[in-house]
Amino acid sequence: MSEIAKNVARVEERIAAACRRAGHRREDVRLVAVSKTVPPERIREAYDAGLRHFGENRVQEAERKLPALRELDITWHMIGHLQTNKARSARALFNWIESLDSLRLAEKLDRAPQASRELESPLPVLIEVNLGGEASKSGVDESAALDLGRAISSLPNLSLRGLMTVPPVTDDPEGARPYFARLRELARVIDSARLPNVRMGELSMGMSHDFEVAIEEGATLVRVGSAIFGERM
Ligand SMILES: *Cc1c(COP(=O)(O)O)cnc(C)c1O
């Protein structure tokens, strides 16, 4: 068994245990393997270990790597900050945009041509929320999320599915729990606005050190990098 396959098995066990503790079904949580900085041959090892969802945070890196993996049945998630001038390329590469953080970007994505028949239309998107109000992080303020959701709701080629967050770093994974609970509550508030073409069922939260806490708080997408691929250089 490769090191990556062992890591995937270990992460799977941790996800299953968290689901049992929280009373969630395993199929309610999708594991997104964060493959930024990881070369295609190692991504393929994770694929061979059974993973089908992968996340990248840079358009240019994805443009370099994805062609080598084209024949694989992978759902690609964009999880990093996206500049509006990269919207067109991102639309052509990714199945999901998890890091939507402005109306301008939403409008660009909405108007970008559908490059491939394999990509879903309308494009599934998540609003990234900067819950910690950290200047170093992207994402909209909590107070702006509902208005952005309302604006996305009227864009015909985007489908708002939920929220994503990267909470402030804490040594103890428990430190992230209040942020995860707030993201869940914010999704509930937006959902109760009953916006047309909007379903707020997805919560993308939790990384290698805190995904179990995130699952306990209702994560449907966990973004796990180093626990699968090892520490990044
Ligand atoms: C890098 C990254 C991750 C994965 O982080 P790990 O700690 O390696 O699991 C998750 N989400 C985002 C947005 C990232 O940039």
Coordinates of N, CA, C and O in Angstrom, one line a residue, residues 54-161:
F54 N -11.3 16.7 -5.8 CA -10.0 17.3 -5.5 C -10.1 18.8 -5.5 O -11.0 19.3 -6.2
G55 N -9.3 19.5 -4.7 CA -9.4 20.9 -4.6 C -8.1 21.6 -5.0 O -7.0 21.1 -4.5
E56 N -8.1 22.6 -5.7 CA -6.9 23.4 -6.1 C -7.2 24.9 -5.7 O -8.3 25.3 -5.7
N57 N -6.1 25.6 -5.4 CA -6.3 27.0 -5.0 C -5.8 28.1 -6.0 O -5.9 29.2 -5.8
R58 N -5.2 27.6 -7.1 CA -4.6 28.5 -8.1 C -5.0 28.1 -9.5 O -4.7 26.9 -9.9
V59 N -5.5 29.0 -10.3 CA -5.9 28.7 -11.6 C -4.7 28.3 -12.5 O -4.8 27.3 -13.2
Q60 N -3.6 29.1 -12.3 CA -2.4 28.7 -13.2 C -1.9 27.4 -12.9 O -1.5 26.6 -13.8
E61 N -1.9 27.0 -11.6 CA -1.4 25.6 -11.3 C -2.3 24.6 -11.9 O -1.9 23.6 -12.4
A62 N -3.6 24.8 -11.8 CA -4.6 23.9 -12.3 C -4.5 23.8 -13.8 O -4.6 22.7 -14.3
E63 N -4.2 24.9 -14.5 CA -4.0 24.8 -15.9 C -2.9 23.9 -16.3 O -2.9 23.3 -17.3
R64 N -1.8 23.9 -15.5 CA -0.7 23.1 -15.8 C -1.0 21.6 -15.5 O -0.5 20.7 -16.2
K65 N -1.7 21.3 -14.4 CA -1.8 19.9 -13.9 C -3.0 19.2 -14.5 O -2.9 18.0 -14.7
L66 N -4.1 19.8 -14.6 CA -5.3 19.1 -15.0 C -5.3 18.4 -16.3 O -5.9 17.3 -16.4
P67 N -4.7 18.9 -17.3 CA -4.6 18.2 -18.6 C -4.1 16.8 -18.5 O -4.6 15.8 -19.1
A68 N -3.1 16.6 -17.6 CA -2.5 15.3 -17.4 C -3.4 14.3 -16.7 O -3.2 13.1 -16.7
L69 N -4.5 14.8 -16.2 CA -5.5 13.9 -15.4 C -6.8 13.9 -16.1 O -7.8 13.4 -15.5
R70 N -6.9 14.4 -17.3 CA -8.2 14.6 -17.9 C -9.1 13.3 -18.0 O -10.3 13.4 -17.9
E71 N -8.4 12.2 -18.2 CA -9.2 10.9 -18.4 C -9.8 10.4 -17.1 O -10.7 9.5 -17.1
L72 N -9.4 11.0 -16.0 CA -10.0 10.5 -14.7 C -11.3 11.2 -14.4 O -11.5 12.3 -14.7
D73 N -12.1 10.4 -13.6 CA -13.5 10.9 -13.3 C -13.4 11.8 -12.0 O -13.8 11.3 -10.9
I74 N -12.8 13.0 -12.1 CA -12.6 13.8 -11.0 C -13.5 15.0 -11.0 O -13.7 15.6 -12.0
T75 N -14.0 15.4 -9.8 CA -14.8 16.6 -9.7 C -13.8 17.6 -9.0 O -13.3 17.4 -7.9
W76 N -13.5 18.7 -9.8 CA -12.5 19.7 -9.3 C -13.2 20.9 -8.6 O -14.1 21.5 -9.1
H77 N -12.7 21.2 -7.4 CA -13.2 22.3 -6.6 C -12.1 23.4 -6.6 O -11.0 23.2 -6.2
M78 N -12.6 24.6 -6.9 CA -11.7 25.8 -6.7 C -11.9 26.3 -5.3 O -13.0 26.6 -4.9
I79 N -10.8 26.3 -4.5 CA -10.9 26.7 -3.1 C -10.1 27.9 -2.7 O -10.2 28.3 -1.6
G80 N -9.4 28.5 -3.7 CA -8.6 29.6 -3.4 C -9.2 30.9 -3.9 O -10.1 30.9 -4.7
H81 N -8.6 32.0 -3.5 CA -9.1 33.3 -3.9 C -9.0 33.4 -5.5 O -7.9 33.1 -6.0
L82 N -10.0 33.9 -6.1 CA -10.1 34.0 -7.5 C -10.2 35.4 -8.0 O -11.1 36.1 -7.6
Q83 N -9.2 35.8 -8.8 CA -9.3 37.2 -9.3 C -10.3 37.2 -10.5 O -10.4 36.2 -11.2
T84 N -10.9 38.4 -10.7 CA -12.0 38.4 -11.7 C -11.4 38.1 -13.1 O -12.1 37.5 -13.9
N85 N -10.2 38.5 -13.3 CA -9.6 38.3 -14.7 C -9.3 36.8 -14.9 O -8.9 36.4 -16.0
K86 N -9.4 35.9 -13.9 CA -9.2 34.5 -14.0 C -10.6 33.7 -14.1 O -10.6 32.5 -14.1
A87 N -11.7 34.5 -14.1 CA -13.0 33.8 -14.0 C -13.2 32.9 -15.2 O -13.7 31.8 -15.0
R88 N -12.9 33.4 -16.4 CA -13.1 32.6 -17.6 C -12.3 31.3 -17.5 O -12.9 30.2 -17.8
S89 N -11.1 31.3 -17.2 CA -10.2 30.1 -17.1 C -10.8 29.2 -16.0 O -10.9 28.0 -16.2
A90 N -11.2 29.8 -14.9 CA -11.7 29.0 -13.8 C -13.0 28.2 -14.2 O -13.1 27.0 -13.9
R91 N -13.8 28.9 -14.9 CA -15.1 28.3 -15.3 C -14.8 27.1 -16.3 O -15.5 26.1 -16.3
A92 N -13.7 27.2 -17.0 CA -13.3 26.1 -18.0 C -12.7 24.9 -17.3 O -12.7 23.8 -17.8
L93 N -12.2 25.1 -16.1 CA -11.4 24.1 -15.4 C -12.2 23.4 -14.3 O -12.0 22.2 -14.0
F94 N -13.0 24.1 -13.6 CA -13.5 23.6 -12.3 C -15.0 23.3 -12.4 O -15.8 23.9 -13.1
N95 N -15.4 22.2 -11.6 CA -16.8 21.8 -11.5 C -17.5 22.6 -10.4 O -18.7 22.7 -10.5
W96 N -16.8 23.0 -9.4 CA -17.3 23.8 -8.3 C -16.4 25.0 -8.0 O -15.2 24.8 -8.1
I97 N -17.0 26.1 -7.7 CA -16.2 27.3 -7.2 C -16.7 27.4 -5.7 O -17.8 27.8 -5.5
E98 N -15.8 27.2 -4.8 CA -16.1 27.2 -3.4 C -15.8 28.6 -2.8 O -16.1 28.9 -1.6
S99 N -15.0 29.4 -3.6 CA -14.4 30.6 -3.0 C -15.0 31.9 -3.6 O -14.3 32.9 -3.9
L100 N -16.3 31.9 -3.9 CA -17.0 33.1 -4.4 C -17.1 34.1 -3.4 O -17.6 33.9 -2.3
D101 N -16.5 35.3 -3.6 CA -16.5 36.3 -2.6 C -16.8 37.7 -3.0 O -16.5 38.7 -2.3
S102 N -17.3 37.9 -4.2 CA -17.8 39.2 -4.7 C -18.8 39.1 -5.8 O -18.8 38.1 -6.5
L103 N -19.6 40.1 -5.9 CA -20.6 40.1 -7.0 C -20.0 40.3 -8.3 O -20.4 39.6 -9.3
R104 N -18.9 41.0 -8.4 CA -18.2 41.2 -9.7 C -17.7 39.8 -10.2 O -17.8 39.5 -11.4
L105 N -17.1 39.1 -9.3 CA -16.6 37.7 -9.7 C -17.8 36.8 -10.1 O -17.7 36.1 -11.1
A106 N -18.9 36.9 -9.3 CA -20.1 36.1 -9.7 C -20.6 36.5 -11.1 O -20.9 35.6 -11.9
E107 N -20.6 37.7 -11.4 CA -21.1 38.2 -12.7 C -20.2 37.7 -13.8 O -20.6 37.2 -14.9
K108 N -18.9 37.7 -13.6 CA -17.9 37.2 -14.6 C -18.1 35.7 -14.8 O -18.0 35.2 -15.9
L109 N -18.2 35.0 -13.7 CA -18.4 33.5 -13.8 C -19.7 33.2 -14.5 O -19.7 32.3 -15.3
D110 N -20.7 34.0 -14.2 CA -22.0 33.8 -14.9 C -21.9 33.9 -16.4 O -22.6 33.2 -17.1
R111 N -21.1 34.9 -16.8 CA -21.1 35.2 -18.3 C -20.0 34.4 -19.0 O -20.0 34.4 -20.2
A112 N -19.1 33.7 -18.2 CA -18.0 33.0 -18.9 C -18.6 31.8 -19.7 O -19.5 31.2 -19.2
P113 N -18.1 31.5 -20.8 CA -18.6 30.4 -21.6 C -18.3 29.1 -21.0 O -17.3 28.9 -20.3
Q114 N -19.3 28.2 -21.2 CA -19.1 26.8 -20.7 C -18.2 26.1 -21.6 O -18.5 25.9 -22.8
A115 N -17.0 25.7 -21.1 CA -16.0 25.2 -22.0 C -16.2 23.8 -22.4 O -15.8 23.4 -23.5
S116 N -16.8 23.0 -21.5 CA -16.8 21.6 -21.8 C -18.2 21.1 -21.5 O -18.8 21.5 -20.5
R117 N -18.7 20.1 -22.2 CA -20.0 19.5 -22.0 C -20.0 18.8 -20.6 O -21.0 18.6 -20.1
E118 N -18.8 18.3 -20.2 CA -18.8 17.6 -18.9 C -19.0 18.4 -17.7 O -19.4 17.9 -16.7
L119 N -18.8 19.7 -17.8 CA -19.0 20.6 -16.7 C -20.5 20.9 -16.5 O -21.2 21.1 -17.5
E120 N -20.9 20.9 -15.3 CA -22.3 21.1 -15.0 C -22.7 22.5 -15.2 O -22.0 23.4 -15.0
S121 N -23.9 22.7 -15.7 CA -24.4 24.1 -15.8 C -25.9 24.1 -15.3 O -26.6 23.2 -15.6
P122 N -26.3 25.0 -14.5 CA -25.5 26.1 -13.9 C -24.3 25.6 -13.0 O -24.4 24.5 -12.4
L123 N -23.3 26.4 -12.9 CA -22.1 26.1 -12.1 C -22.4 26.2 -10.6 O -22.8 27.2 -10.1
P124 N -22.1 25.1 -9.9 CA -22.3 25.1 -8.5 C -21.3 26.0 -7.8 O -20.1 25.9 -8.0
V125 N -21.8 26.9 -6.9 CA -20.9 27.8 -6.2 C -21.2 27.9 -4.7 O -22.3 27.6 -4.3
L126 N -20.2 28.2 -3.9 CA -20.4 28.5 -2.5 C -19.8 29.9 -2.2 O -18.9 30.3 -2.8
I127 N -20.5 30.6 -1.3 CA -20.0 31.9 -0.9 C -19.0 31.6 0.2 O -19.3 30.9 1.2
E128 N -17.8 32.2 0.0 CA -16.8 32.1 1.1 C -17.0 33.2 2.1 O -17.1 34.4 1.7
V129 N -17.1 32.9 3.4 CA -17.3 33.9 4.4 C -16.1 34.0 5.3 O -15.6 33.0 5.8
N130 N -15.7 35.2 5.5 CA -14.5 35.5 6.4 C -15.0 35.7 7.8 O -15.2 36.9 8.2
L131 N -15.3 34.7 8.5 CA -16.0 34.8 9.8 C -15.1 35.5 10.9 O -15.6 36.1 11.8
G132 N -13.8 35.3 10.7 CA -12.9 35.9 11.7 C -12.6 37.4 11.4 O -11.9 38.0 12.2
G133 N -13.1 37.9 10.3 CA -12.8 39.3 9.9 C -11.3 39.5 9.7 O -10.8 40.6 10.0
E134 N -10.6 38.5 9.3 CA -9.1 38.7 9.2 C -8.8 39.3 7.8 O -9.2 38.9 6.8
A135 N -7.9 40.4 7.9 CA -7.5 41.1 6.7 C -6.7 40.2 5.8 O -6.8 40.4 4.5
S136 N -6.0 39.2 6.3 CA -5.2 38.3 5.5 C -6.0 37.3 4.7 O -5.5 36.6 3.8
K137 N -7.3 37.2 5.0 CA -8.1 36.1 4.4 C -9.1 36.7 3.4 O -9.6 37.8 3.7
S138 N -9.5 36.0 2.4 CA -10.5 36.4 1.5 C -11.9 35.9 2.0 O -11.9 35.3 3.1
G139 N -12.9 36.3 1.3 CA -14.2 35.9 1.8 C -15.0 37.2 2.2 O -14.4 38.2 2.5
V140 N -16.3 37.1 2.1 CA -17.2 38.3 2.4 C -17.4 38.3 3.9 O -17.3 37.3 4.6
D141 N -17.7 39.5 4.4 CA -18.2 39.6 5.8 C -19.5 38.8 6.0 O -20.3 38.8 5.1
E142 N -19.6 38.3 7.2 CA -20.9 37.6 7.6 C -22.1 38.5 7.2 O -23.1 38.0 6.7
S143 N -22.0 39.8 7.5 CA -23.2 40.7 7.3 C -23.5 40.9 5.8 O -24.6 41.4 5.5
A144 N -22.6 40.5 4.9 CA -22.8 40.8 3.5 C -23.2 39.5 2.7 O -23.5 39.6 1.5
A145 N -23.2 38.4 3.4 CA -23.4 37.1 2.7 C -24.9 37.0 2.1 O -25.1 36.5 1.0
L146 N -25.8 37.5 2.9 CA -27.2 37.3 2.4 C -27.4 38.2 1.2 O -28.1 37.7 0.2
D147 N -26.9 39.4 1.1 CA -27.1 40.2 0.0 C -26.4 39.6 -1.3 O -26.9 39.7 -2.4
L148 N -25.2 39.1 -1.0 CA -24.5 38.4 -2.2 C -25.3 37.2 -2.6 O -25.5 37.0 -3.8
G149 N -25.9 36.5 -1.7 CA -26.7 35.3 -2.1 C -27.9 35.7 -2.9 O -28.2 35.1 -3.9
R150 N -28.5 36.9 -2.5 CA -29.7 37.4 -3.2 C -29.3 37.7 -4.7 O -30.0 37.4 -5.6
A151 N -28.1 38.4 -4.8 CA -27.6 38.8 -6.1 C -27.3 37.6 -7.0 O -27.6 37.5 -8.2
I152 N -26.7 36.5 -6.4 CA -26.3 35.3 -7.2 C -27.6 34.6 -7.6 O -27.6 34.0 -8.7
S153 N -28.6 34.7 -6.8 CA -29.8 34.0 -7.1 C -30.4 34.4 -8.4 O -31.1 33.6 -9.1
S154 N -30.1 35.6 -8.9 CA -30.7 36.1 -10.1 C -29.8 35.8 -11.3 O -30.1 36.2 -12.4
L155 N -28.6 35.2 -11.1 CA -27.7 34.9 -12.2 C -28.0 33.5 -12.7 O -27.9 32.5 -12.0
P156 N -28.4 33.4 -14.0 CA -28.9 32.2 -14.5 C -27.9 31.0 -14.6 O -28.3 29.9 -14.6
N157 N -26.6 31.4 -14.7 CA -25.7 30.3 -15.0 C -24.9 29.9 -13.7 O -23.9 29.1 -13.8
L158 N -25.3 30.4 -12.6 CA -24.7 30.0 -11.3 C -25.8 29.4 -10.4 O -26.9 29.8 -10.4
S159 N -25.4 28.4 -9.6 CA -26.3 27.7 -8.7 C -25.7 27.8 -7.3 O -24.7 27.1 -7.0
L160 N -26.2 28.6 -6.5 CA -25.7 28.8 -5.1 C -26.1 27.6 -4.3 O -27.3 27.3 -4.1
R161 N -25.1 26.8 -3.7 CA -25.4 25.6 -3.0 C -25.0 25.7 -1.5 O -25.3 24.8 -0.8

